mmCIF file of C-alpha atoms in Angstrom:
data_model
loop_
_atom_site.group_PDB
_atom_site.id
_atom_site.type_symbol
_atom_site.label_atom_id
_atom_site.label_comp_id
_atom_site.label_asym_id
_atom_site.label_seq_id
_atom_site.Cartn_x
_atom_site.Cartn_y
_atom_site.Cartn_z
ATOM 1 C CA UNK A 1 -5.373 15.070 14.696
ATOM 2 C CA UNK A 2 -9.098 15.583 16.074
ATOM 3 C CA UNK A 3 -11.671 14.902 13.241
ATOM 4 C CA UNK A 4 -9.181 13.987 10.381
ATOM 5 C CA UNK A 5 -9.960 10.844 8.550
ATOM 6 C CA UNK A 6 -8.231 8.454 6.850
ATOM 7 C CA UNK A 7 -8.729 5.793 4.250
ATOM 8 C CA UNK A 8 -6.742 2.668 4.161
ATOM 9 C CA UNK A 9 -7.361 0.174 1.537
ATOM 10 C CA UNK A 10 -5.804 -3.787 1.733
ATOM 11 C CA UNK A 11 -6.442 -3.243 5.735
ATOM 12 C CA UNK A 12 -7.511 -6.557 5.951
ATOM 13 C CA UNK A 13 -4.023 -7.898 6.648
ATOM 14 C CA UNK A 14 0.313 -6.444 6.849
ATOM 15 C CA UNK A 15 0.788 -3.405 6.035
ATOM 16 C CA UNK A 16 -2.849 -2.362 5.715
ATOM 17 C CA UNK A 17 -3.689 -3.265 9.066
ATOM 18 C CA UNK A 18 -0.875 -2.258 10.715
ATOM 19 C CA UNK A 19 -1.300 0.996 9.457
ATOM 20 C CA UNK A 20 -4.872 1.513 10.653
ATOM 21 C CA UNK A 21 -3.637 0.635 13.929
ATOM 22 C CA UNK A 22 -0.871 3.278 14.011
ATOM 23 C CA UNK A 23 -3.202 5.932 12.511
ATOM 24 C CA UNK A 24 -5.681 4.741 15.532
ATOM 25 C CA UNK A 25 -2.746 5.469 17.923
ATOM 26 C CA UNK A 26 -2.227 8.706 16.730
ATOM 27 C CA UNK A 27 -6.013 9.943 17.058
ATOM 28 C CA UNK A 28 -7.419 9.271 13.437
ATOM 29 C CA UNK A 29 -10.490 8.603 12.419
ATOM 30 C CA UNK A 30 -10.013 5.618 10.337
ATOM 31 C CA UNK A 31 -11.956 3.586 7.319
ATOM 32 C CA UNK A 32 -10.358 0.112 6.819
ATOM 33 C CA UNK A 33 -11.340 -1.187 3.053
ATOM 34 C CA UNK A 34 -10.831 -4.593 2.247
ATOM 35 C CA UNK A 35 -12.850 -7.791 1.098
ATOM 36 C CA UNK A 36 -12.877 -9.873 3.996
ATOM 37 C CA UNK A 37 -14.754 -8.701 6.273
ATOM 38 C CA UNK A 38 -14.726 -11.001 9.260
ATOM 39 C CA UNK A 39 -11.014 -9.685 9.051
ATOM 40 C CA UNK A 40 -12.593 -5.997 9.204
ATOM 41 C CA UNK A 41 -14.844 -6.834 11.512
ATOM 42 C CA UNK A 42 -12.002 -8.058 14.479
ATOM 43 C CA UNK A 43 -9.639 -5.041 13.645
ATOM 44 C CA UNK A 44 -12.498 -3.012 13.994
ATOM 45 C CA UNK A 45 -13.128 -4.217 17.351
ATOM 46 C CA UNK A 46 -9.313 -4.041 17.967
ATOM 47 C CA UNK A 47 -8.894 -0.524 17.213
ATOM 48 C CA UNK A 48 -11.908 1.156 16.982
ATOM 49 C CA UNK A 49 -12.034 1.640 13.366
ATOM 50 C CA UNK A 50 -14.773 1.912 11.108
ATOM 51 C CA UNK A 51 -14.667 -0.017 8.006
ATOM 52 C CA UNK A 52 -16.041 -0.706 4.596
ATOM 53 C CA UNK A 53 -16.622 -4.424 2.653
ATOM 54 C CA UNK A 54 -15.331 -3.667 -0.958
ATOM 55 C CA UNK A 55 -13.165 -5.306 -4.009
ATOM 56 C CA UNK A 56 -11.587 -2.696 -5.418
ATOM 57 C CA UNK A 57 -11.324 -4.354 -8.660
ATOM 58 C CA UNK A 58 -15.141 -3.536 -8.777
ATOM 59 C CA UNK A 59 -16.101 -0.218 -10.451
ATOM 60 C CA UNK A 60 -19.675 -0.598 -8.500
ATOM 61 C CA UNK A 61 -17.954 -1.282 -4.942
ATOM 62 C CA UNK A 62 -15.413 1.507 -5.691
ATOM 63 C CA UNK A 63 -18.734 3.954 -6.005
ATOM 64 C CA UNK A 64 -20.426 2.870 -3.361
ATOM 65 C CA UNK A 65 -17.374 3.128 -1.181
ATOM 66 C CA UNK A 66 -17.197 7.041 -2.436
ATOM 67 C CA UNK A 67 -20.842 7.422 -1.942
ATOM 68 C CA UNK A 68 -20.450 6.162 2.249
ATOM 69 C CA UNK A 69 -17.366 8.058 2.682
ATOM 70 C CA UNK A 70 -19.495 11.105 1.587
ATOM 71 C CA UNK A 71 -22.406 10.434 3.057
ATOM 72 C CA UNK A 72 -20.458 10.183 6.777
ATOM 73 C CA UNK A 73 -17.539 12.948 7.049
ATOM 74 C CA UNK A 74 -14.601 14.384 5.432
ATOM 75 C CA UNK A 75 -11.838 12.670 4.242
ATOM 76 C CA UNK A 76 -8.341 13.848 4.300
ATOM 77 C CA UNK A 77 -5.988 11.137 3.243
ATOM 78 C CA UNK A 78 -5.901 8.386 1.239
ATOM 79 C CA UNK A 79 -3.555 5.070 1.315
ATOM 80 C CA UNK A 80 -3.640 3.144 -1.868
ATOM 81 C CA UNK A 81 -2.543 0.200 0.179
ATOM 82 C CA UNK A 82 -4.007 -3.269 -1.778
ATOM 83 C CA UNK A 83 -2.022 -4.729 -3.593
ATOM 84 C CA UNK A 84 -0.590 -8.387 -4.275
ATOM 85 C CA UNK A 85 1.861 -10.268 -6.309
ATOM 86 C CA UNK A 86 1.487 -14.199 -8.096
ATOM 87 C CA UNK A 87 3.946 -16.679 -8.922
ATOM 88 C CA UNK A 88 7.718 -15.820 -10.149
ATOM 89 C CA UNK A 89 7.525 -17.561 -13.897
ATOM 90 C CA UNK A 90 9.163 -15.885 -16.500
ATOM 91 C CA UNK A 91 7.877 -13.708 -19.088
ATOM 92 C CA UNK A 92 7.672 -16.476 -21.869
ATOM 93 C CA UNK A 93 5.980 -18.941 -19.257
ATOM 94 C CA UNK A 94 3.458 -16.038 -17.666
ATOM 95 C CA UNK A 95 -0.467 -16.851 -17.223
ATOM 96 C CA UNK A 96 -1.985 -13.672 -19.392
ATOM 97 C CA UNK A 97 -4.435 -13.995 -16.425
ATOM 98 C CA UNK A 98 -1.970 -13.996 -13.288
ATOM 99 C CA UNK A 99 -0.907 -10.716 -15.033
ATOM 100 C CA UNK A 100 -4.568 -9.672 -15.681
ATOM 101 C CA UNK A 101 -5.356 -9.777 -11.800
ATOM 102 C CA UNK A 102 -1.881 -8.028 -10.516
ATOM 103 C CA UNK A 103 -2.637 -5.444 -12.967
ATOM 104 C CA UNK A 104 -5.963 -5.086 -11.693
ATOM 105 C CA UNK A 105 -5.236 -4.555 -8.473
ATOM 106 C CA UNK A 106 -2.190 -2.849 -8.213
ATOM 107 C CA UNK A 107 -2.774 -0.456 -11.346
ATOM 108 C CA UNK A 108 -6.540 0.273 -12.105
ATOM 109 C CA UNK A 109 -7.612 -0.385 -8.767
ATOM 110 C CA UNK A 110 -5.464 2.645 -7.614
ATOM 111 C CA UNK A 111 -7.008 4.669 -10.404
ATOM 112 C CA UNK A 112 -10.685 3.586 -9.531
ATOM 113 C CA UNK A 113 -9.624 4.428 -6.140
ATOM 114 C CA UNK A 114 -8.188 7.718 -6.583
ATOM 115 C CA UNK A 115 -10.211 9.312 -9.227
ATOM 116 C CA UNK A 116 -13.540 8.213 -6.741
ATOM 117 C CA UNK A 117 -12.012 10.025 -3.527
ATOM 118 C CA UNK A 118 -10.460 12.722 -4.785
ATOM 119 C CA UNK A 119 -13.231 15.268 -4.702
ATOM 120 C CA UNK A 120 -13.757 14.443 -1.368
ATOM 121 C CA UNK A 121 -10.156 15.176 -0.904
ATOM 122 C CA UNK A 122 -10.203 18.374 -2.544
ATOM 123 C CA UNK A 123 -13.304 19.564 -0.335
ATOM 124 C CA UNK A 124 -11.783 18.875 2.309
ATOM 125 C CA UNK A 125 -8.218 20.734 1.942
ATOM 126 C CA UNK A 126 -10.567 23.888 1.749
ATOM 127 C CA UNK A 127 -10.592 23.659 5.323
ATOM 128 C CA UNK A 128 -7.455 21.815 6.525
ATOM 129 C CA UNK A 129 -5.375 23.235 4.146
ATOM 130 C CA UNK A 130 -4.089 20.114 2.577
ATOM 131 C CA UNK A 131 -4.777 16.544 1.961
ATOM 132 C CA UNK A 132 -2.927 13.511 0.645
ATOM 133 C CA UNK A 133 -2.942 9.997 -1.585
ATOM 134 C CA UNK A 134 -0.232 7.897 -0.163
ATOM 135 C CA UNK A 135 0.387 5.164 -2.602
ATOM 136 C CA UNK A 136 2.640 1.976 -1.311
ATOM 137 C CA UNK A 137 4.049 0.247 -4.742
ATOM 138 C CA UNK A 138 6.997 -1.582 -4.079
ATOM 139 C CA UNK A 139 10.911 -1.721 -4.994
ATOM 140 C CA UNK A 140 9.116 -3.866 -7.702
ATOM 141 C CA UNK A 141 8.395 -0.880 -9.214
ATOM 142 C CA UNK A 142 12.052 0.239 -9.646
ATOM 143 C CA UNK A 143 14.626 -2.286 -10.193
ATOM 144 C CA UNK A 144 13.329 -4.972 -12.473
ATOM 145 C CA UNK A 145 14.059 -8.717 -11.728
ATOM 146 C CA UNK A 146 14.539 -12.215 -13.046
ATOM 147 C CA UNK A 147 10.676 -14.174 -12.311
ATOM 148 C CA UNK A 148 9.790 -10.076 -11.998
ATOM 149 C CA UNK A 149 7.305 -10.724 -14.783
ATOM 150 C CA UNK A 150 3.822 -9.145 -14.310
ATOM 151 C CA UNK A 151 4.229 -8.281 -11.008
ATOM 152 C CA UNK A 152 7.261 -5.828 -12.180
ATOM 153 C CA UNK A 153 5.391 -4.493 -15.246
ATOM 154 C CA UNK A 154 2.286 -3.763 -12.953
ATOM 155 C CA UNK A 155 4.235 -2.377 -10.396
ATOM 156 C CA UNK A 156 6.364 0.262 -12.843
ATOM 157 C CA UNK A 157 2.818 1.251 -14.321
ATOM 158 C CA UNK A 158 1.651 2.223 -10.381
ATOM 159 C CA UNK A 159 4.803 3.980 -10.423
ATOM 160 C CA UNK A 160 4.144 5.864 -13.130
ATOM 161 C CA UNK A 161 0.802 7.015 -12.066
ATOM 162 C CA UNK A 162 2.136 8.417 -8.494
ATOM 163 C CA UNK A 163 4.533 10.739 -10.544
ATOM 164 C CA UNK A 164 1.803 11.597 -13.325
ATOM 165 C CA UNK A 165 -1.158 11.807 -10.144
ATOM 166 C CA UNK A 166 1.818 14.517 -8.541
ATOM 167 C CA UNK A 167 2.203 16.552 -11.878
ATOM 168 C CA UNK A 168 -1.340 16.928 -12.856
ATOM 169 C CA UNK A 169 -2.236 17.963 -8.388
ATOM 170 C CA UNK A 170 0.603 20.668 -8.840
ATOM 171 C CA UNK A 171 -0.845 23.556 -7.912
ATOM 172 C CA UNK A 172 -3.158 22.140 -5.166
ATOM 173 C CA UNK A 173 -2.249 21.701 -1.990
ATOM 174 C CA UNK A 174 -2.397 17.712 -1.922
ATOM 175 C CA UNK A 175 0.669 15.815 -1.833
ATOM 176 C CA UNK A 176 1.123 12.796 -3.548
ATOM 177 C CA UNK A 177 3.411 10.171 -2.093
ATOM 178 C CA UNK A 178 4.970 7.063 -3.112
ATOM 179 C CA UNK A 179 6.410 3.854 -0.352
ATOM 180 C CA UNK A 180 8.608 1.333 -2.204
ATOM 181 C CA UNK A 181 9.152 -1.084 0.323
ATOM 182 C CA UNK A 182 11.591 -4.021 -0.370
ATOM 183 C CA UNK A 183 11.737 -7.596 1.327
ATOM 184 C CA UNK A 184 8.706 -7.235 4.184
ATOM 185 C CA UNK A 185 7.820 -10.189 6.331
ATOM 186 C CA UNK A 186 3.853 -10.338 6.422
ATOM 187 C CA UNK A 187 1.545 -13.374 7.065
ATOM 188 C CA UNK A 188 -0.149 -13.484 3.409
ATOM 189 C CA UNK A 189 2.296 -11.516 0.570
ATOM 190 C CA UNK A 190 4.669 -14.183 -0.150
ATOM 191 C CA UNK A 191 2.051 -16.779 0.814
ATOM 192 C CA UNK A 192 -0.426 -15.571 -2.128
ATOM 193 C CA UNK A 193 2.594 -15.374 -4.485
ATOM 194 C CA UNK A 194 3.113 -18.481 -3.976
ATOM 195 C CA UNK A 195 -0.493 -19.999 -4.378
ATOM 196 C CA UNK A 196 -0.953 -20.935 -0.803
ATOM 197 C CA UNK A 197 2.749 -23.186 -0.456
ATOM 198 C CA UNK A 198 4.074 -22.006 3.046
ATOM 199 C CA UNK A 199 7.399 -23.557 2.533
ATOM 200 C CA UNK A 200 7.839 -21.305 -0.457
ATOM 201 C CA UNK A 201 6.729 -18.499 1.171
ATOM 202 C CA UNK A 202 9.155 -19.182 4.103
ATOM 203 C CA UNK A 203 11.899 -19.837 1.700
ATOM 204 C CA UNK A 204 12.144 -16.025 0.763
ATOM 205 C CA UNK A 205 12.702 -14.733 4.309
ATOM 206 C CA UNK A 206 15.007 -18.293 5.496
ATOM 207 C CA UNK A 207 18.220 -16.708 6.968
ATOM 208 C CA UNK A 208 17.602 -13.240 6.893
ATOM 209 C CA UNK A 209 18.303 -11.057 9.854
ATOM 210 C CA UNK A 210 15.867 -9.040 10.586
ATOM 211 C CA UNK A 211 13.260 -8.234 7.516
ATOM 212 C CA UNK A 212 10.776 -5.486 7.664
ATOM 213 C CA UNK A 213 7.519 -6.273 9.040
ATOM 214 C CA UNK A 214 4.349 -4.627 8.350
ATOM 215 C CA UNK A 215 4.781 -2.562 11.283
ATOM 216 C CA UNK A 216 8.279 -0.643 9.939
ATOM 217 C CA UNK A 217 6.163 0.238 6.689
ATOM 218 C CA UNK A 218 3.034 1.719 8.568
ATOM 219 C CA UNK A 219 5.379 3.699 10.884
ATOM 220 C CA UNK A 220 7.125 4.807 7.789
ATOM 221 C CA UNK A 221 3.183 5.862 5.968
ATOM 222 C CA UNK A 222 2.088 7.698 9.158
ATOM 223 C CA UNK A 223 4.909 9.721 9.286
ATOM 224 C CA UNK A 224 5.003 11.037 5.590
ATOM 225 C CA UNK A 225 1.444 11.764 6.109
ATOM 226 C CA UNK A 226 1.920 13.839 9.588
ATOM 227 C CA UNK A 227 4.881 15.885 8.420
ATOM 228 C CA UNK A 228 4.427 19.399 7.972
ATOM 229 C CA UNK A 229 1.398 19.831 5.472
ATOM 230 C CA UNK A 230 4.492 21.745 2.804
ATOM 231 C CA UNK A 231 6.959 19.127 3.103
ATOM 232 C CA UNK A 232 6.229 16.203 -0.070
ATOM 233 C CA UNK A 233 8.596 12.702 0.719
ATOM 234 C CA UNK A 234 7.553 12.256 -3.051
ATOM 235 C CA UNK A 235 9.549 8.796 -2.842
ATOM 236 C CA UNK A 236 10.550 6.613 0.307
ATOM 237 C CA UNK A 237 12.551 3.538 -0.463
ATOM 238 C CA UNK A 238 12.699 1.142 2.544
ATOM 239 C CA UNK A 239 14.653 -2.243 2.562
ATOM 240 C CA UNK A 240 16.062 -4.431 5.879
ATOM 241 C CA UNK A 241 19.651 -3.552 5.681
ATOM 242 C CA UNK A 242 20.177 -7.255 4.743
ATOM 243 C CA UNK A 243 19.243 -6.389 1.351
ATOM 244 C CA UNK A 244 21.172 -4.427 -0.740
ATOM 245 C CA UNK A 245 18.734 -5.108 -4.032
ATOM 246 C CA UNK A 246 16.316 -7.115 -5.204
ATOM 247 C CA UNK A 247 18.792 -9.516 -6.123
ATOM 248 C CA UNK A 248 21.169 -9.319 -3.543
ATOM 249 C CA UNK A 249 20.315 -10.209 0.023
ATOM 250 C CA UNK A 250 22.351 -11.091 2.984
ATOM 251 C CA UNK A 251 21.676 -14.307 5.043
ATOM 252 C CA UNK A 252 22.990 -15.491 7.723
ATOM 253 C CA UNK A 253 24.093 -12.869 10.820
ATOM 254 C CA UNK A 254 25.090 -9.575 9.344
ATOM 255 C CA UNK A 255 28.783 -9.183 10.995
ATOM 256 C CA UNK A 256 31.488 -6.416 9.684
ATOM 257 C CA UNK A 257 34.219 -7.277 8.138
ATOM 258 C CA UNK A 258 37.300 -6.336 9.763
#
């Protein structure tokens, strides 16, 4: 993995920065992206990774991110990471501007993102042979749910721009992934949703054995991306066993029934 370089975006926090510290395990060069950059700043100096200050919701941080990442090496992979989710109201009761922000950031953000890197991602497949956009969306983006709302509409749109992304790359030698994760345990996702109310963000998780954490999706990320460079996983679902949909999950201890 000498000299191969990654981009992770939302590295901030969860499954962003558990991913950049996996990819640091493995021997990657790595450029965390997030807003925050105190956060940044102390993964950096946890893992050795570079990093970049950006909202990706900006089209001027978005090309200034492109123009560092040319200006200091190649880049070879790309995880469409940020993302986020607010409140569970209905469609009739949804704030036009709740759904404004989760489409910004979990739809045209992965756009800006993608359309800005992917030259350098091209370049540099001349010489590795391949390259790849990992995407993480979310079961959100497959089953659709009561309080769903905007966070289900924007996450069926991301969707649908992995599987347009992979038809319009066929031909190159870039693979284009998508994560779906289901019920994940992370300090801020549910905490955000929920405007900042911890006891509604620890309601979602009360009881259930053993939810993903940030660290099962990264594991999950890394691997797609260091499989043989002509094997796609096009789609990975991953869900905790204790939940067998969106709106089904187990809690209590999981024990067979015999």
């Amino acid at each position: 993995m000498v000299n191969k370089r990654v981009v992770v975006t939302g590295a901030s926090s969860g499954i962003g920065a558990a991913t950049v510290r996996l990819f640091r395990e493995r021997g990657w060069d790595v450029v965390g992206v997030a807003r925050r950059e105190e956060k940044l700043a102390a993964l950096a100096e946890e893992t050795g990774c570079s990093y970049f200050v950006a909202d990706l919701t900006s089209a001027d941080d978005v090309t200034a991110l492109a123009e560092h990442l040319t200006a200091t090496g190649p880049l070879h992979a790309l995880v469409n990471n940020a993302g986020g989710a607010v409140g569970l109201a209905s469609v009739e009761d949804g704030n036009p501007d709740d759904w404004r922000w989760m489409f910004e950031i979990n739809v045209i953000a992965v756009q800006r993102v993608t359309s800005a890197l992917l030259p350098l991602l091209r370049a540099s497949s001349l010489d590795a042979g391949s390259a790849d956009i990992l995407t993480v969306t979310s079961t959100a983006g497959h089953i659709a749910y009561e309080g769903g709302g905007g966070y289900n509409a924007a996450k069926f749109a991301a969707r649908a721009l992995v599987a347009v992304l992979r038809l319009e790359l066929s031909g190159e030698p870039i693979r284009v992934i998508e994560i779906a994760p289901g019920m994940v345990k992370t300090e801020e996702f549910s905490l955000v949703r929920f405007g900042g109310d911890q006891a509604k963000a620890d309601a979602v998780y009360a009881g259930v054995e053993h939810p993903l954490l940030a660290s099962d999706i990264a594991e999950t990320i890394v691997h797609s991306i260091e499989l043989p460079a002509h094997v796609n996983l096009d789609l990975v679902t991953i869900k905790p066993v204790a939940q067998a949909a969106a709106h089904k999950v187990a809690r209590g201890v999981l024990t067979p029934k015999l």
